[in-house]
XYZ file of C-alpha atoms in Angstrom:
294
model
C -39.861 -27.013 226.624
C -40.402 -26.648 230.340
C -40.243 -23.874 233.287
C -37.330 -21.774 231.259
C -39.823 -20.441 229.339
C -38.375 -21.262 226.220
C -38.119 -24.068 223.448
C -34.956 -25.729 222.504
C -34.815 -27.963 219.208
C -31.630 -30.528 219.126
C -30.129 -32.521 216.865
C -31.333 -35.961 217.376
C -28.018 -37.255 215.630
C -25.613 -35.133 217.913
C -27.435 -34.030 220.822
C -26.611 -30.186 220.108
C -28.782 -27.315 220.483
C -29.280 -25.698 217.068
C -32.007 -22.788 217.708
C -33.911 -21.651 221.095
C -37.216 -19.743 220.849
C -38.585 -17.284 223.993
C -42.057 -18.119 225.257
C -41.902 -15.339 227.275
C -45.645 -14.963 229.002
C -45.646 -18.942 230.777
C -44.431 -22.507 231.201
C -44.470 -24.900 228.800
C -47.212 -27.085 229.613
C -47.605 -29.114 226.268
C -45.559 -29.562 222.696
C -47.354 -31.495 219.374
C -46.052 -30.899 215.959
C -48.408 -31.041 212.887
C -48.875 -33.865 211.565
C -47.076 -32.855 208.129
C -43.841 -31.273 210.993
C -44.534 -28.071 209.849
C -44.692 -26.536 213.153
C -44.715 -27.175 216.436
C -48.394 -26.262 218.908
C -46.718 -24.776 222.183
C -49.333 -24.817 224.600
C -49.209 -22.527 227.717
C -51.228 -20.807 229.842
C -53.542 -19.966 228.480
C -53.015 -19.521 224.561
C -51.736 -22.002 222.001
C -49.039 -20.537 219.960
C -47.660 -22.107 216.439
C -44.437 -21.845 215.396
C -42.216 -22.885 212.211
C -40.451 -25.993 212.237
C -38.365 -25.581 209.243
C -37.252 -22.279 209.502
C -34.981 -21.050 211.927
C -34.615 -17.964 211.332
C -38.547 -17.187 212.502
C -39.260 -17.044 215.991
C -42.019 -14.982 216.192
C -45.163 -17.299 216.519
C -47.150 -17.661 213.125
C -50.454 -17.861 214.550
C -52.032 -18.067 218.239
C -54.848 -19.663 219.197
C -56.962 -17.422 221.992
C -60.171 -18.903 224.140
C -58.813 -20.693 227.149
C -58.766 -18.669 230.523
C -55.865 -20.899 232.226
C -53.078 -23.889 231.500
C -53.392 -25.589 228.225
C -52.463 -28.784 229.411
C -52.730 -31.126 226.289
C -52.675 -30.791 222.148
C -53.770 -33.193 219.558
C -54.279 -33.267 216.062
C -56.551 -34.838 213.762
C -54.910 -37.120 212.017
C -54.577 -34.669 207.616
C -54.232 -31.933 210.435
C -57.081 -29.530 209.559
C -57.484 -29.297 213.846
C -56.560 -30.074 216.847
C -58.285 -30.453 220.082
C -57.096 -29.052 223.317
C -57.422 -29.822 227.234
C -57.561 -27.376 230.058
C -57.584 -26.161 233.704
C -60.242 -24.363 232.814
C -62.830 -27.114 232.789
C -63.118 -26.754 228.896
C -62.235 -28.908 225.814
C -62.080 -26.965 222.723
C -61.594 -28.151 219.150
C -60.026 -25.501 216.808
C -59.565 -25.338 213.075
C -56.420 -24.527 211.843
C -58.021 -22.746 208.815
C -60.067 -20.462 211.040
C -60.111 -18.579 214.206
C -61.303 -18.878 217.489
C -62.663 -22.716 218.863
C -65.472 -23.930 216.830
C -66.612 -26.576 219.737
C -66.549 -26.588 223.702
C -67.260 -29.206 226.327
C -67.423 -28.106 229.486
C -66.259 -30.159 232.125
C -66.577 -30.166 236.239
C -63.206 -30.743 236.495
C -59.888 -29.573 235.702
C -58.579 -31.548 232.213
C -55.222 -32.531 232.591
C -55.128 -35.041 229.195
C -57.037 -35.758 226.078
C -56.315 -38.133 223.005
C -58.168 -38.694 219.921
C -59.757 -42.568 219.019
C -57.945 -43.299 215.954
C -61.930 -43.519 214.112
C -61.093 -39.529 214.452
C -64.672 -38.997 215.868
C -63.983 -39.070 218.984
C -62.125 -37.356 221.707
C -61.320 -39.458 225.169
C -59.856 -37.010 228.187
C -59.204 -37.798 231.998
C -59.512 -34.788 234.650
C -58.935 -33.983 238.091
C -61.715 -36.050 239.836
C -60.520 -39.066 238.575
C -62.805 -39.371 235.367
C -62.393 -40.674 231.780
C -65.003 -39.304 229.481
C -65.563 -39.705 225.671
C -66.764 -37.012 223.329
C -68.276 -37.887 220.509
C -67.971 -35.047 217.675
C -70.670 -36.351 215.756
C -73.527 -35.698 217.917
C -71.562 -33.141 220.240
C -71.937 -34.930 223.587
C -70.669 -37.101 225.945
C -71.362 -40.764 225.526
C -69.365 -42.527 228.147
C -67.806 -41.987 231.593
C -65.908 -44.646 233.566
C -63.645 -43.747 236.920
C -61.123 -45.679 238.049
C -60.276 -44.019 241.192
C -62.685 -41.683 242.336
C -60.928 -38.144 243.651
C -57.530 -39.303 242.538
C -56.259 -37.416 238.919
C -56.027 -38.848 235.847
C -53.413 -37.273 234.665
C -52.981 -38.497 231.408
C -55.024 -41.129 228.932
C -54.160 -42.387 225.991
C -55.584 -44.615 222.921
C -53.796 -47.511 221.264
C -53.662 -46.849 217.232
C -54.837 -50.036 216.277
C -58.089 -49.018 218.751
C -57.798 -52.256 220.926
C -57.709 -50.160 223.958
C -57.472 -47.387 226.209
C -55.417 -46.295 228.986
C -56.268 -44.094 232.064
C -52.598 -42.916 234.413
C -53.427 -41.383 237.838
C -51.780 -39.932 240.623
C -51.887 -43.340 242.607
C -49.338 -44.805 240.080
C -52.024 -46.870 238.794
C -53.269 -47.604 234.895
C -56.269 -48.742 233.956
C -56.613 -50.446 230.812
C -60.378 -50.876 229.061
C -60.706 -52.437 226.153
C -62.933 -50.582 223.585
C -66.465 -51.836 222.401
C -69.097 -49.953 220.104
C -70.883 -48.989 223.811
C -69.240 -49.256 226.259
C -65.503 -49.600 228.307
C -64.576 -52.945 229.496
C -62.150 -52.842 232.086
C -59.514 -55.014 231.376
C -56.900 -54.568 233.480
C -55.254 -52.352 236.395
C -51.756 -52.107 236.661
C -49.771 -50.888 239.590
C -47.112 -49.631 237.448
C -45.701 -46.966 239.867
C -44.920 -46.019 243.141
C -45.483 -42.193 242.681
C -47.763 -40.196 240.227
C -47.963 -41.114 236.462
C -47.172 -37.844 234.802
C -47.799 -39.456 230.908
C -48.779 -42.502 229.364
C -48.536 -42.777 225.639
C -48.476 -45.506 222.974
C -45.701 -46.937 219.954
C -47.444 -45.613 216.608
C -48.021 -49.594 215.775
C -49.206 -50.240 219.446
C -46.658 -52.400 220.224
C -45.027 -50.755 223.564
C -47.163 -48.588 226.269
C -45.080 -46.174 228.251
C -45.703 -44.062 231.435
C -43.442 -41.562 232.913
C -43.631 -40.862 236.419
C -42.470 -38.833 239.577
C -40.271 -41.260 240.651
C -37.613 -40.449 238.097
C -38.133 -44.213 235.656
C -39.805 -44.873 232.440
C -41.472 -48.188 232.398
C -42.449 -49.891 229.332
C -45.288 -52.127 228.530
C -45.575 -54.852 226.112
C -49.426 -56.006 225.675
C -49.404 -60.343 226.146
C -52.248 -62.816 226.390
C -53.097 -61.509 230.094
C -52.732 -57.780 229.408
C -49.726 -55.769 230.141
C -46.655 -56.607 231.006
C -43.230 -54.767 231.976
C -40.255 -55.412 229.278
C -38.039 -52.350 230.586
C -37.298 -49.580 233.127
C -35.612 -47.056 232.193
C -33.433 -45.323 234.650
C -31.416 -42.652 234.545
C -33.475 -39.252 235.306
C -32.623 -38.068 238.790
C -36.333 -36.200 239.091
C -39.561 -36.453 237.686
C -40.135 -37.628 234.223
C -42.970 -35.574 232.754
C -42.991 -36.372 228.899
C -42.518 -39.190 226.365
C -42.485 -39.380 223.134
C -42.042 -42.521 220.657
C -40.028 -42.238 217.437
C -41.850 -43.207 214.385
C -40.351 -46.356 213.986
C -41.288 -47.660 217.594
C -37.404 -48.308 218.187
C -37.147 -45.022 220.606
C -38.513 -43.390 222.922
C -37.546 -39.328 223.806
C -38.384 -38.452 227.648
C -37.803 -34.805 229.103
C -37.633 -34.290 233.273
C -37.274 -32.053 236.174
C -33.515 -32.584 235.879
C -33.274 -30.373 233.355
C -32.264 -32.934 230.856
C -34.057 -34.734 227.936
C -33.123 -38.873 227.035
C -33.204 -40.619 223.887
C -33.672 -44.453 225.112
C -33.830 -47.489 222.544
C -37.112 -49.112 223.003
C -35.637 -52.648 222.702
C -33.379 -52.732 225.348
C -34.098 -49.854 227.205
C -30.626 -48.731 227.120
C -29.632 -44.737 226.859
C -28.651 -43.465 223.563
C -27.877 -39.784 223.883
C -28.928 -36.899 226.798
C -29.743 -33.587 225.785
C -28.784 -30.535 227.785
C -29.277 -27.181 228.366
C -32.160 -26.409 229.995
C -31.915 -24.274 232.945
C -35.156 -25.687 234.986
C -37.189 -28.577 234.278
C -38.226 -30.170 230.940
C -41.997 -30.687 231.046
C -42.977 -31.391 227.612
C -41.389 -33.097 224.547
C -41.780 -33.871 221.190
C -40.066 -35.313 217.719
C -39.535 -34.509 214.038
C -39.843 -37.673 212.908
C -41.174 -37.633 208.907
């Protein structure tokens, strides 16, 4: 999904489009699927709109989620699914149950969120916003616990948390990620990468943590292998003529799915960084992506 105001699904196989939804009223800031790949959360600006995976013939949204006053900017379930917890330019996170209606908890933030991810102990939600800050909200008590800043004034625009919970990863606008490695009470900085030479625009992790990779404005995909020292570069993957604003992994780890400003979405293997397949179609650009993988 992206500017066109519309979703496309392909075939992963062939690289043909086989249905195309309207999302008529924005953008397409965000796409996750359930975790079950029932359907797929659009999120614009400013609802959150579900719609069925498996059946093509419905493109009517089954159920919308209403309480954010501007971009939806980030989706994320829980990991059986009951909810999902959103980011937004609105200052807010919200966490909504997909049983129920309306958001059943809010943090309000100072700054515009442009990225949140869960910890994999499913207690606690880590996001990154505008001023440069990575908080952590824990559910539990229903407050924030930590705050660390890499950069101060420069955006995060997108964190993410290693499945096995080693670490987490903060992408700004500098081209820089910061890496801190996760204790009971507090985040150890680990590392800082200069992985860029433009803005990060998404940084997201293998299922078994075994490759990092961030998307950026200067049209590559790098990808991260995590060594004795901390992170190191395996592959760059070129082939996007504009910004690449979305990754996704396949299940598997061997592949990685990346959508861009060209218009075009790439399936890369993971190994060798090689392209497998380009998907077309799209009349503006591709901002978010995602894969039904069961």
């Amino acid at each position: 999904g992206g500017y066109s105001q519309e979703i496309k699904f392909h075939n992963v196989v062939r690289g043909d489009c086989v249905r195309t939804v309207r999302f008529d009223e924005s953008q397409v800031n965000c796409l996750a699927t359930t975790p079950d790949y029932q359907y797929v959360a659009v999120g614009g600006k400013p609802y959150v709109r579900f719609y069925d995976i498996a059946n093509a013939s419905q493109n009517m949204p089954v159920t919308t989620y209403d309480g954010h006053t501007s971009n939806v900017t980030s989706i994320v379930f829980e990991q059986e699914g009951k909810w999902f917890c959103t980011g937004s330019e609105d200052n807010t996170v919200k966490v909504w149950d997909c049983r129920a209606t309306g958001f059943q908890l809010c943090l309000e933030n100072n700054s515009q969120v442009h990225s949140v991810a869960l910890h994999p102990n499913q207690g606690e939600i880590v996001l990154g916003d505008h001023s440069g800050k990575v908080a952590v909200w824990d559910l539990t008590v229903n407050k924030t616990r930590r705050e660390v800043c890499g950069e101060e004034s420069v955006p995060v625009k997108s964190v993410a948390v290693a499945p096995d919970a080693s670490v987490a990863v903060a992408a700004n606008h500098k081209g820089h990620v910061y890496v801190w490695q996760l204790r009971d009470d507090s985040f150890d900085l680990l590392q800082k990468i200069d992985a860029h030479n433009s803005y990060i625009l998404k940084c997201a992790f293998s299922n078994g943590s075994r490759y990092l990779a961030t998307t950026s404005a200067d049209g590559t995909t790098n990808l991260w292998r995590f060594q004795a020292v901390g992170f190191t570069r395996v592959n760059t993957l070129v082939g996007h003529r504009k910004w690449v604003w979305d990754c996704v992994f396949s299940a598997d780890e061997g592949y990685l799915l990346t959508g861009s400003s060209d218009c075009t979405c790439r399936l890369w293997d993971a190994n060798t960084g090689q392209q497998c397949l380009e998907f077309v179609g799209q009349k503006k650009a591709v901002t978010a992506v995602a894969l039904v993988d069961p």
